[in-house]
Structure formats: structure tokens, C-alpha cells
Amino acid sequence: MYSIDEKLQKWNYMVSWRERKKYQVIFLSLLKKLKITTNLYYNYFFRNWYKLNEVRVGNTKDERRSIDAVLADPETNKAYFDIVTGQTDYVGEALMLRANHRVYHSRGIQSKGEYRTMLWDGYLTAELGLRYHADSEDRFQQDDGYSMQGGRMQLFLKGLPGSNANRITTAHAWAGYWLAKWSKGIVTLTAGMRYEDVDLLKRDYTKADPRRTGMVRIETSNHARALLPGIGINVKLLPTLSAFGGLHKGFAPPSATLDQKAESSVNVEAGLRYTTTKMKVEAIVFNNNYSNMLGSDLAAQGGQGTLEQFNVGKALVNGLEFMFQYQPIPQHLALRLPLQLSYTYTNTKMKNDFVSSAWGHVVYGDEIPYIYKHALNLQIGLEYKWLEANFGARYNGDMRTTAGQGRIAEREKIPHHLILDASLKGRINKRLTLTLNAINLTNKRYLVSRHPSGLRAGHPLGVYGGLQFKL
């Protein structure tokens, strides 16, 4: 089961290039009761990575197989599988590798005013904010053909840039919010309102126009706006015990597809928080009721990888979160031993039927795929002066990879697994910090996905070092 995936990891994602730039300017205006903060930002991110997309044993359409189909049934598709594993030579376009050339830009300006005063014998903090944001995604992808000779790949025919995907998607959004927090005695009330207005445009220049002259450009647009209220309360029952709750409306913008609806939900949470100088315990129950949930056509979830969103419809997501923090060593000592345990239980349920290329045929009552029902995390730290060490354990329960109900079929399951990690951090001086991280200490073999293209193994043993220098 694992050997197939291990052999193919080197084919699926061969090469990756990344470039990132980030700029931010902050302005502050401080008055006696009023504080105004304004941020201007710009982000640039470029990435290009190779992945095996198709295998060919001839020039006709019938002699082509997607890598998904080959791995789903390697015996029936033995001729294709033998090329992938290097058992059979083929001179020509045998392995079609997709170059996922993408450029992302984002920019904007946001300003927030904060005002503090006394009101009705209580303490009031009010915020008013406004933001303009614009971003874009530029896809200029191609398929390169490789032959297989002597167990090694050889470039046979380089694809024309833009011959696979040639489109630019942009978004322009205005957002404003008002938030007020009022405290008196044991009670703290929080109320707010947010407004979102988003314009989306996709310009597809098609494969026929790699120079982007616009002669055959196809444009689709969408627009979404939402008013999002929220309210919360915190009551201090005892000096160390508080109860809290909240009711909020959720929103996520749609894609640029015409008539695509925005995601909408009503989210409720309630919990208890116990806090002392050494200990903090928190338990929260949550319920998210979606009137329209959005799904994305991701290759990693069984889709075609177009990233187009689709309407899932009504859904319910609820569960429990628990967190425990403890510091057993007295504060006056230099040595620290922080302990933290967190657990999340998540239940999901579809409340209507629908069909999509990514999720297949979904019926009422199905669980949403790729969501762990049980997730447990343990962290143990040791801090002394300039040195900090941490040990972590991550447990995830069984997870289904296809929407369904009842017991998870083996072919649709990611089995539960426990992974151990560790890290070291040394602060050499005020400017220099050294880090060392070890992932999957026991080099455990485990699965994380069945999409795209069959079984995907988790991160093997990895050791990474880093250096941080502050000017």
C-alpha cells in the first residue's frame, strides 16, 4: 500500500519554485481617548511546481490515462504503470507533467479607530474600521511531455506557456465594521457589525491566445455583499471561573462564477473558562449551521483541480473543544515547564442532496469528507534562561475521504495515527535566535490523503534548522 505512494512521490511533485515579497507601512495617531491606526500593505507571491498529470502509451485519445486512473487500478493499466515506475521505456510524450505557474498579488489599506470612555458606570471600548482590499491570481500553465528511458525521465517536448490554463482572476473588496465592548462588574458584553462588499472578475484568455491579446477573452463576474452581526457575553461566576457565549453570522465570498452564491452560516458557541496563576482550563461547545456551504474543486479532495467553488447547500458542523494548560513550577524560579493538552471533537452532517465532480453523489445525512472527528494534541515544554525545548504529540482519529454515513469503508478511510515532534530554540543574544525542529521523530509511516492520484503518505522524519536575526 505504501510502496506505490513512495515510488510516485518523486513523480507527482518534481520541482517547486517560490518567491515572496511583503511590504507594510503603519501610521499611528494617539490622542487622549482616541487611537487611530492605518496600515498600507502589498504582497507578492510566485510559485511554479511540477506534477504528473497524465500517462500515454500512444498518440490517440484512447491511449491516454490520468494518473488517478492508473493508480486506482494499476493491474488493468499495467502498461501505463510500468512506464511510471520506469519498468518500461517509451520514447515520446509518455509522462505529461503540468507546470502550475501562478502569480499572486494583494494590496490594500485599512484604518481602525479605537475610542475608550466610561459609560453607565462601566468601561466602554469602541472600534470603527474600514478596509479596501484587492488581489489577483494569474494562472499561466502548461503541460511538458517527458519520455522514459532506462528508468529516467527525459524532456521530449516542452509545452507552450499558457496552453493549459491562461486566466487572471481579480477581486476588489470594501469592508467596514463597528465593535463595542462594555464591562461592568462581573459582566462583559461585546456587540458588533461587519459589512462586506466584494466584486470578482475572471478573464480567461483561453489556450488559443497565449499572448493575451484579448481577441477571444471570456469574462465571468460575480458580486457579493453581506451584513454580519455578532454578539458575545462573558460572566465572571467566581474569581477563577467564567462563563461565555456568542452568536455570530458567518460569511465567505463566492468565486467569480456567474450566479455562485456566497457561503452563509449562523455560528453559536458557549463555554466555561477556569484560570489560576498555574492553570487554565477551557471547554467550548459550538454549532455552525450553514444555509449555504461552499466547496472547492480541489485535486486534493478528489476533484479536477480547477479550484472552482460549488454550492454544497445546507450543512451542520458542531462539536466540542477542550484545552488544558498547566505550569507546575513556581513563578519565582527561572525554570519553566509549560504543559498543554487540547482536544477537538467535530461532527458534520449534510442537510440536502447534491452532486458534484469533487464530492460525487452526496445525500442527506452524509458526513463531510476530510474532517477529523477526533483530534488530540499534547505539548510539553522546558524553558531555562536562553534555551527553550518542546516535545509534541499529535493524534488524529480515522477520517473519511468521501462523503458518506456509518462505518468508513477501508478504501475511503485515512487510518488514525500518532505523530511525535520536537523542537529547540536558543536565544544567543537580543538579535540572534537559532532554531532546530524535528518532525515525525519515529519516522512513522502514515496516510494523510487519498487525493489526488491515490494514497498520499505523511511527512517522514525531517530535521530543519533556522536562524532569525533582528536588526
PDB file of N, CA and C in Angstrom, residues 325-388:
ATOM      1  N   GLN A 325      -4.023  23.931  30.215  1.00  0.00           N
ATOM      2  CA  GLN A 325      -2.661  24.436  30.334  1.00  0.00           C
ATOM      3  C   GLN A 325      -2.245  24.413  31.802  1.00  0.00           C
ATOM      4  N   TYR A 326      -1.000  24.015  32.054  1.00  0.00           N
ATOM      5  CA  TYR A 326      -0.544  23.907  33.441  1.00  0.00           C
ATOM      6  C   TYR A 326       0.936  24.252  33.521  1.00  0.00           C
ATOM      7  N   GLN A 327       1.289  25.028  34.537  1.00  0.00           N
ATOM      8  CA  GLN A 327       2.678  25.403  34.807  1.00  0.00           C
ATOM      9  C   GLN A 327       2.991  25.001  36.248  1.00  0.00           C
ATOM     10  N   PRO A 328       3.577  23.805  36.469  1.00  0.00           N
ATOM     11  CA  PRO A 328       3.745  23.283  37.834  1.00  0.00           C
ATOM     12  C   PRO A 328       4.844  23.960  38.640  1.00  0.00           C
ATOM     13  N   ILE A 329       5.775  24.633  37.991  1.00  0.00           N
ATOM     14  CA  ILE A 329       6.913  25.219  38.704  1.00  0.00           C
ATOM     15  C   ILE A 329       6.572  26.637  39.155  1.00  0.00           C
ATOM     16  N   PRO A 330       6.871  26.995  40.396  1.00  0.00           N
ATOM     17  CA  PRO A 330       6.569  28.345  40.901  1.00  0.00           C
ATOM     18  C   PRO A 330       7.165  29.441  40.016  1.00  0.00           C
ATOM     19  N   GLN A 331       6.473  30.574  39.952  1.00  0.00           N
ATOM     20  CA  GLN A 331       6.866  31.647  39.054  1.00  0.00           C
ATOM     21  C   GLN A 331       8.203  32.285  39.421  1.00  0.00           C
ATOM     22  N   HIS A 332       8.609  32.246  40.682  1.00  0.00           N
ATOM     23  CA  HIS A 332       9.840  32.923  41.079  1.00  0.00           C
ATOM     24  C   HIS A 332      11.096  32.177  40.636  1.00  0.00           C
ATOM     25  N   LEU A 333      10.942  30.938  40.148  1.00  0.00           N
ATOM     26  CA  LEU A 333      12.088  30.177  39.671  1.00  0.00           C
ATOM     27  C   LEU A 333      12.332  30.450  38.185  1.00  0.00           C
ATOM     28  N   ALA A 334      13.587  30.340  37.751  1.00  0.00           N
ATOM     29  CA  ALA A 334      13.940  30.611  36.355  1.00  0.00           C
ATOM     30  C   ALA A 334      13.487  29.496  35.421  1.00  0.00           C
ATOM     31  N   LEU A 335      13.358  28.284  35.946  1.00  0.00           N
ATOM     32  CA  LEU A 335      12.963  27.140  35.132  1.00  0.00           C
ATOM     33  C   LEU A 335      11.454  27.124  34.924  1.00  0.00           C
ATOM     34  N   ARG A 336      11.019  26.861  33.670  1.00  0.00           N
ATOM     35  CA  ARG A 336       9.598  26.771  33.349  1.00  0.00           C
ATOM     36  C   ARG A 336       9.325  25.414  32.704  1.00  0.00           C
ATOM     37  N   LEU A 337       8.149  24.839  32.998  1.00  0.00           N
ATOM     38  CA  LEU A 337       7.752  23.553  32.440  1.00  0.00           C
ATOM     39  C   LEU A 337       6.297  23.643  31.962  1.00  0.00           C
ATOM     40  N   PRO A 338       6.025  24.371  30.883  1.00  0.00           N
ATOM     41  CA  PRO A 338       4.642  24.525  30.416  1.00  0.00           C
ATOM     42  C   PRO A 338       4.098  23.233  29.812  1.00  0.00           C
ATOM     43  N   LEU A 339       2.877  22.882  30.206  1.00  0.00           N
ATOM     44  CA  LEU A 339       2.181  21.705  29.687  1.00  0.00           C
ATOM     45  C   LEU A 339       0.874  22.157  29.047  1.00  0.00           C
ATOM     46  N   GLN A 340       0.537  21.572  27.913  1.00  0.00           N
ATOM     47  CA  GLN A 340      -0.728  21.911  27.264  1.00  0.00           C
ATOM     48  C   GLN A 340      -1.324  20.686  26.593  1.00  0.00           C
ATOM     49  N   LEU A 341      -2.617  20.491  26.801  1.00  0.00           N
ATOM     50  CA  LEU A 341      -3.365  19.403  26.186  1.00  0.00           C
ATOM     51  C   LEU A 341      -4.612  19.995  25.546  1.00  0.00           C
ATOM     52  N   SER A 342      -4.853  19.680  24.284  1.00  0.00           N
ATOM     53  CA  SER A 342      -6.055  20.166  23.607  1.00  0.00           C
ATOM     54  C   SER A 342      -6.717  19.020  22.850  1.00  0.00           C
ATOM     55  N   TYR A 343      -8.034  19.071  22.796  1.00  0.00           N
ATOM     56  CA  TYR A 343      -8.815  18.029  22.124  1.00  0.00           C
ATOM     57  C   TYR A 343      -9.994  18.676  21.413  1.00  0.00           C
ATOM     58  N   THR A 344     -10.279  18.208  20.205  1.00  0.00           N
ATOM     59  CA  THR A 344     -11.424  18.702  19.438  1.00  0.00           C
ATOM     60  C   THR A 344     -12.224  17.522  18.905  1.00  0.00           C
ATOM     61  N   TYR A 345     -13.515  17.550  19.162  1.00  0.00           N
ATOM     62  CA  TYR A 345     -14.443  16.588  18.573  1.00  0.00           C
ATOM     63  C   TYR A 345     -15.321  17.345  17.585  1.00  0.00           C
ATOM     64  N   THR A 346     -15.400  16.862  16.349  1.00  0.00           N
ATOM     65  CA  THR A 346     -16.162  17.544  15.306  1.00  0.00           C
ATOM     66  C   THR A 346     -17.134  16.579  14.651  1.00  0.00           C
ATOM     67  N   ASN A 347     -18.390  16.969  14.619  1.00  0.00           N
ATOM     68  CA  ASN A 347     -19.439  16.194  13.964  1.00  0.00           C
ATOM     69  C   ASN A 347     -19.959  16.997  12.772  1.00  0.00           C
ATOM     70  N   THR A 348     -20.126  16.346  11.629  1.00  0.00           N
ATOM     71  CA  THR A 348     -20.614  17.031  10.435  1.00  0.00           C
ATOM     72  C   THR A 348     -21.799  16.280   9.843  1.00  0.00           C
ATOM     73  N   LYS A 349     -22.673  17.026   9.179  1.00  0.00           N
ATOM     74  CA  LYS A 349     -23.857  16.409   8.588  1.00  0.00           C
ATOM     75  C   LYS A 349     -24.367  17.264   7.438  1.00  0.00           C
ATOM     76  N   MET A 350     -24.535  16.639   6.271  1.00  0.00           N
ATOM     77  CA  MET A 350     -25.172  17.317   5.149  1.00  0.00           C
ATOM     78  C   MET A 350     -26.683  17.296   5.348  1.00  0.00           C
ATOM     79  N   LYS A 351     -27.343  18.403   4.995  1.00  0.00           N
ATOM     80  CA  LYS A 351     -28.785  18.521   5.198  1.00  0.00           C
ATOM     81  C   LYS A 351     -29.548  18.610   3.886  1.00  0.00           C
ATOM     82  N   ASN A 352     -28.894  18.205   2.797  1.00  0.00           N
ATOM     83  CA  ASN A 352     -29.568  18.111   1.499  1.00  0.00           C
ATOM     84  C   ASN A 352     -28.762  17.193   0.584  1.00  0.00           C
ATOM     85  N   ASP A 353     -29.345  16.846  -0.561  1.00  0.00           N
ATOM     86  CA  ASP A 353     -28.670  16.032  -1.568  1.00  0.00           C
ATOM     87  C   ASP A 353     -28.056  16.945  -2.631  1.00  0.00           C
ATOM     88  N   PHE A 354     -26.919  16.530  -3.190  1.00  0.00           N
ATOM     89  CA  PHE A 354     -26.362  17.237  -4.344  1.00  0.00           C
ATOM     90  C   PHE A 354     -25.314  16.354  -5.009  1.00  0.00           C
ATOM     91  N   VAL A 355     -24.931  16.744  -6.220  1.00  0.00           N
ATOM     92  CA  VAL A 355     -23.935  16.007  -6.996  1.00  0.00           C
ATOM     93  C   VAL A 355     -22.877  16.988  -7.486  1.00  0.00           C
ATOM     94  N   SER A 356     -21.599  16.618  -7.333  1.00  0.00           N
ATOM     95  CA  SER A 356     -20.505  17.439  -7.855  1.00  0.00           C
ATOM     96  C   SER A 356     -19.378  16.522  -8.310  1.00  0.00           C
ATOM     97  N   SER A 357     -18.521  17.042  -9.202  1.00  0.00           N
ATOM     98  CA  SER A 357     -17.387  16.247  -9.673  1.00  0.00           C
ATOM     99  C   SER A 357     -16.379  16.000  -8.559  1.00  0.00           C
ATOM    100  N   ALA A 358     -16.321  16.914  -7.578  1.00  0.00           N
ATOM    101  CA  ALA A 358     -15.346  16.781  -6.493  1.00  0.00           C
ATOM    102  C   ALA A 358     -15.821  15.822  -5.409  1.00  0.00           C
ATOM    103  N   TRP A 359     -17.095  15.920  -5.006  1.00  0.00           N
ATOM    104  CA  TRP A 359     -17.612  15.129  -3.890  1.00  0.00           C
ATOM    105  C   TRP A 359     -18.468  13.958  -4.338  1.00  0.00           C
ATOM    106  N   GLY A 360     -18.806  13.888  -5.616  1.00  0.00           N
ATOM    107  CA  GLY A 360     -19.651  12.811  -6.100  1.00  0.00           C
ATOM    108  C   GLY A 360     -21.102  13.013  -5.708  1.00  0.00           C
ATOM    109  N   HIS A 361     -21.814  11.893  -5.497  1.00  0.00           N
ATOM    110  CA  HIS A 361     -23.236  11.932  -5.140  1.00  0.00           C
ATOM    111  C   HIS A 361     -23.370  11.973  -3.621  1.00  0.00           C
ATOM    112  N   VAL A 362     -23.853  13.085  -3.100  1.00  0.00           N
ATOM    113  CA  VAL A 362     -23.990  13.288  -1.659  1.00  0.00           C
ATOM    114  C   VAL A 362     -25.467  13.306  -1.299  1.00  0.00           C
ATOM    115  N   VAL A 363     -25.833  12.600  -0.221  1.00  0.00           N
ATOM    116  CA  VAL A 363     -27.235  12.540   0.201  1.00  0.00           C
ATOM    117  C   VAL A 363     -27.366  13.087   1.617  1.00  0.00           C
ATOM    118  N   TYR A 364     -28.588  13.388   1.995  1.00  0.00           N
ATOM    119  CA  TYR A 364     -28.891  13.933   3.322  1.00  0.00           C
ATOM    120  C   TYR A 364     -28.337  13.001   4.412  1.00  0.00           C
ATOM    121  N   GLY A 365     -27.661  13.581   5.373  1.00  0.00           N
ATOM    122  CA  GLY A 365     -27.101  12.805   6.480  1.00  0.00           C
ATOM    123  C   GLY A 365     -25.655  12.406   6.301  1.00  0.00           C
ATOM    124  N   ASP A 366     -25.100  12.582   5.099  1.00  0.00           N
ATOM    125  CA  ASP A 366     -23.693  12.237   4.871  1.00  0.00           C
ATOM    126  C   ASP A 366     -22.765  13.135   5.689  1.00  0.00           C
ATOM    127  N   GLU A 367     -21.646  12.570   6.115  1.00  0.00           N
ATOM    128  CA  GLU A 367     -20.609  13.366   6.764  1.00  0.00           C
ATOM    129  C   GLU A 367     -19.732  14.029   5.704  1.00  0.00           C
ATOM    130  N   ILE A 368     -19.208  15.214   6.030  1.00  0.00           N
ATOM    131  CA  ILE A 368     -18.344  15.955   5.111  1.00  0.00           C
ATOM    132  C   ILE A 368     -16.964  15.298   5.083  1.00  0.00           C
ATOM    133  N   PRO A 369     -16.378  15.090   3.908  1.00  0.00           N
ATOM    134  CA  PRO A 369     -15.070  14.422   3.845  1.00  0.00           C
ATOM    135  C   PRO A 369     -13.931  15.306   4.318  1.00  0.00           C
ATOM    136  N   TYR A 370     -12.844  14.656   4.668  1.00  0.00           N
ATOM    137  CA  TYR A 370     -11.587  15.288   5.065  1.00  0.00           C
ATOM    138  C   TYR A 370     -11.725  16.205   6.276  1.00  0.00           C
ATOM    139  N   ILE A 371     -12.509  15.784   7.240  1.00  0.00           N
ATOM    140  CA  ILE A 371     -12.581  16.463   8.533  1.00  0.00           C
ATOM    141  C   ILE A 371     -12.392  15.401   9.617  1.00  0.00           C
ATOM    142  N   TYR A 372     -11.356  15.549  10.438  1.00  0.00           N
ATOM    143  CA  TYR A 372     -11.120  14.597  11.519  1.00  0.00           C
ATOM    144  C   TYR A 372     -12.209  14.739  12.580  1.00  0.00           C
ATOM    145  N   LYS A 373     -12.775  13.616  12.984  1.00  0.00           N
ATOM    146  CA  LYS A 373     -13.768  13.645  14.056  1.00  0.00           C
ATOM    147  C   LYS A 373     -13.090  13.825  15.412  1.00  0.00           C
ATOM    148  N   HIS A 374     -11.928  13.217  15.583  1.00  0.00           N
ATOM    149  CA  HIS A 374     -11.183  13.324  16.845  1.00  0.00           C
ATOM    150  C   HIS A 374      -9.771  13.839  16.555  1.00  0.00           C
ATOM    151  N   ALA A 375      -9.365  14.881  17.273  1.00  0.00           N
ATOM    152  CA  ALA A 375      -8.011  15.429  17.136  1.00  0.00           C
ATOM    153  C   ALA A 375      -7.485  15.790  18.522  1.00  0.00           C
ATOM    154  N   LEU A 376      -6.322  15.242  18.873  1.00  0.00           N
ATOM    155  CA  LEU A 376      -5.730  15.440  20.198  1.00  0.00           C
ATOM    156  C   LEU A 376      -4.299  15.943  20.031  1.00  0.00           C
ATOM    157  N   ASN A 377      -3.921  16.926  20.855  1.00  0.00           N
ATOM    158  CA  ASN A 377      -2.578  17.492  20.768  1.00  0.00           C
ATOM    159  C   ASN A 377      -2.009  17.679  22.170  1.00  0.00           C
ATOM    160  N   LEU A 378      -0.782  17.211  22.375  1.00  0.00           N
ATOM    161  CA  LEU A 378      -0.093  17.343  23.659  1.00  0.00           C
ATOM    162  C   LEU A 378       1.228  18.068  23.447  1.00  0.00           C
ATOM    163  N   GLN A 379       1.495  19.086  24.280  1.00  0.00           N
ATOM    164  CA  GLN A 379       2.745  19.832  24.206  1.00  0.00           C
ATOM    165  C   GLN A 379       3.389  19.880  25.594  1.00  0.00           C
ATOM    166  N   ILE A 380       4.672  19.529  25.664  1.00  0.00           N
ATOM    167  CA  ILE A 380       5.446  19.609  26.901  1.00  0.00           C
ATOM    168  C   ILE A 380       6.681  20.459  26.622  1.00  0.00           C
ATOM    169  N   GLY A 381       6.854  21.508  27.397  1.00  0.00           N
ATOM    170  CA  GLY A 381       7.973  22.413  27.173  1.00  0.00           C
ATOM    171  C   GLY A 381       8.935  22.459  28.342  1.00  0.00           C
ATOM    172  N   LEU A 382      10.116  22.947  28.076  1.00  0.00           N
ATOM    173  CA  LEU A 382      11.130  23.158  29.109  1.00  0.00           C
ATOM    174  C   LEU A 382      11.878  24.439  28.750  1.00  0.00           C
ATOM    175  N   GLU A 383      11.796  25.444  29.631  1.00  0.00           N
ATOM    176  CA  GLU A 383      12.411  26.738  29.364  1.00  0.00           C
ATOM    177  C   GLU A 383      13.347  27.108  30.513  1.00  0.00           C
ATOM    178  N   TYR A 384      14.555  27.487  30.139  1.00  0.00           N
ATOM    179  CA  TYR A 384      15.519  27.941  31.149  1.00  0.00           C
ATOM    180  C   TYR A 384      16.408  29.012  30.527  1.00  0.00           C
ATOM    181  N   LYS A 385      16.234  30.213  31.038  1.00  0.00           N
ATOM    182  CA  LYS A 385      17.010  31.365  30.568  1.00  0.00           C
ATOM    183  C   LYS A 385      16.910  31.487  29.047  1.00  0.00           C
ATOM    184  N   TRP A 386      18.008  31.255  28.326  1.00  0.00           N
ATOM    185  CA  TRP A 386      18.039  31.494  26.882  1.00  0.00           C
ATOM    186  C   TRP A 386      17.625  30.278  26.050  1.00  0.00           C
ATOM    187  N   LEU A 387      17.388  29.139  26.705  1.00  0.00           N
ATOM    188  CA  LEU A 387      17.109  27.898  25.983  1.00  0.00           C
ATOM    189  C   LEU A 387      15.658  27.464  26.167  1.00  0.00           C
ATOM    190  N   GLU A 388      15.045  26.990  25.068  1.00  0.00           N
ATOM    191  CA  GLU A 388      13.658  26.531  25.100  1.00  0.00           C
ATOM    192  C   GLU A 388      13.544  25.231  24.305  1.00  0.00           C
TER     193      GLU A 388
END
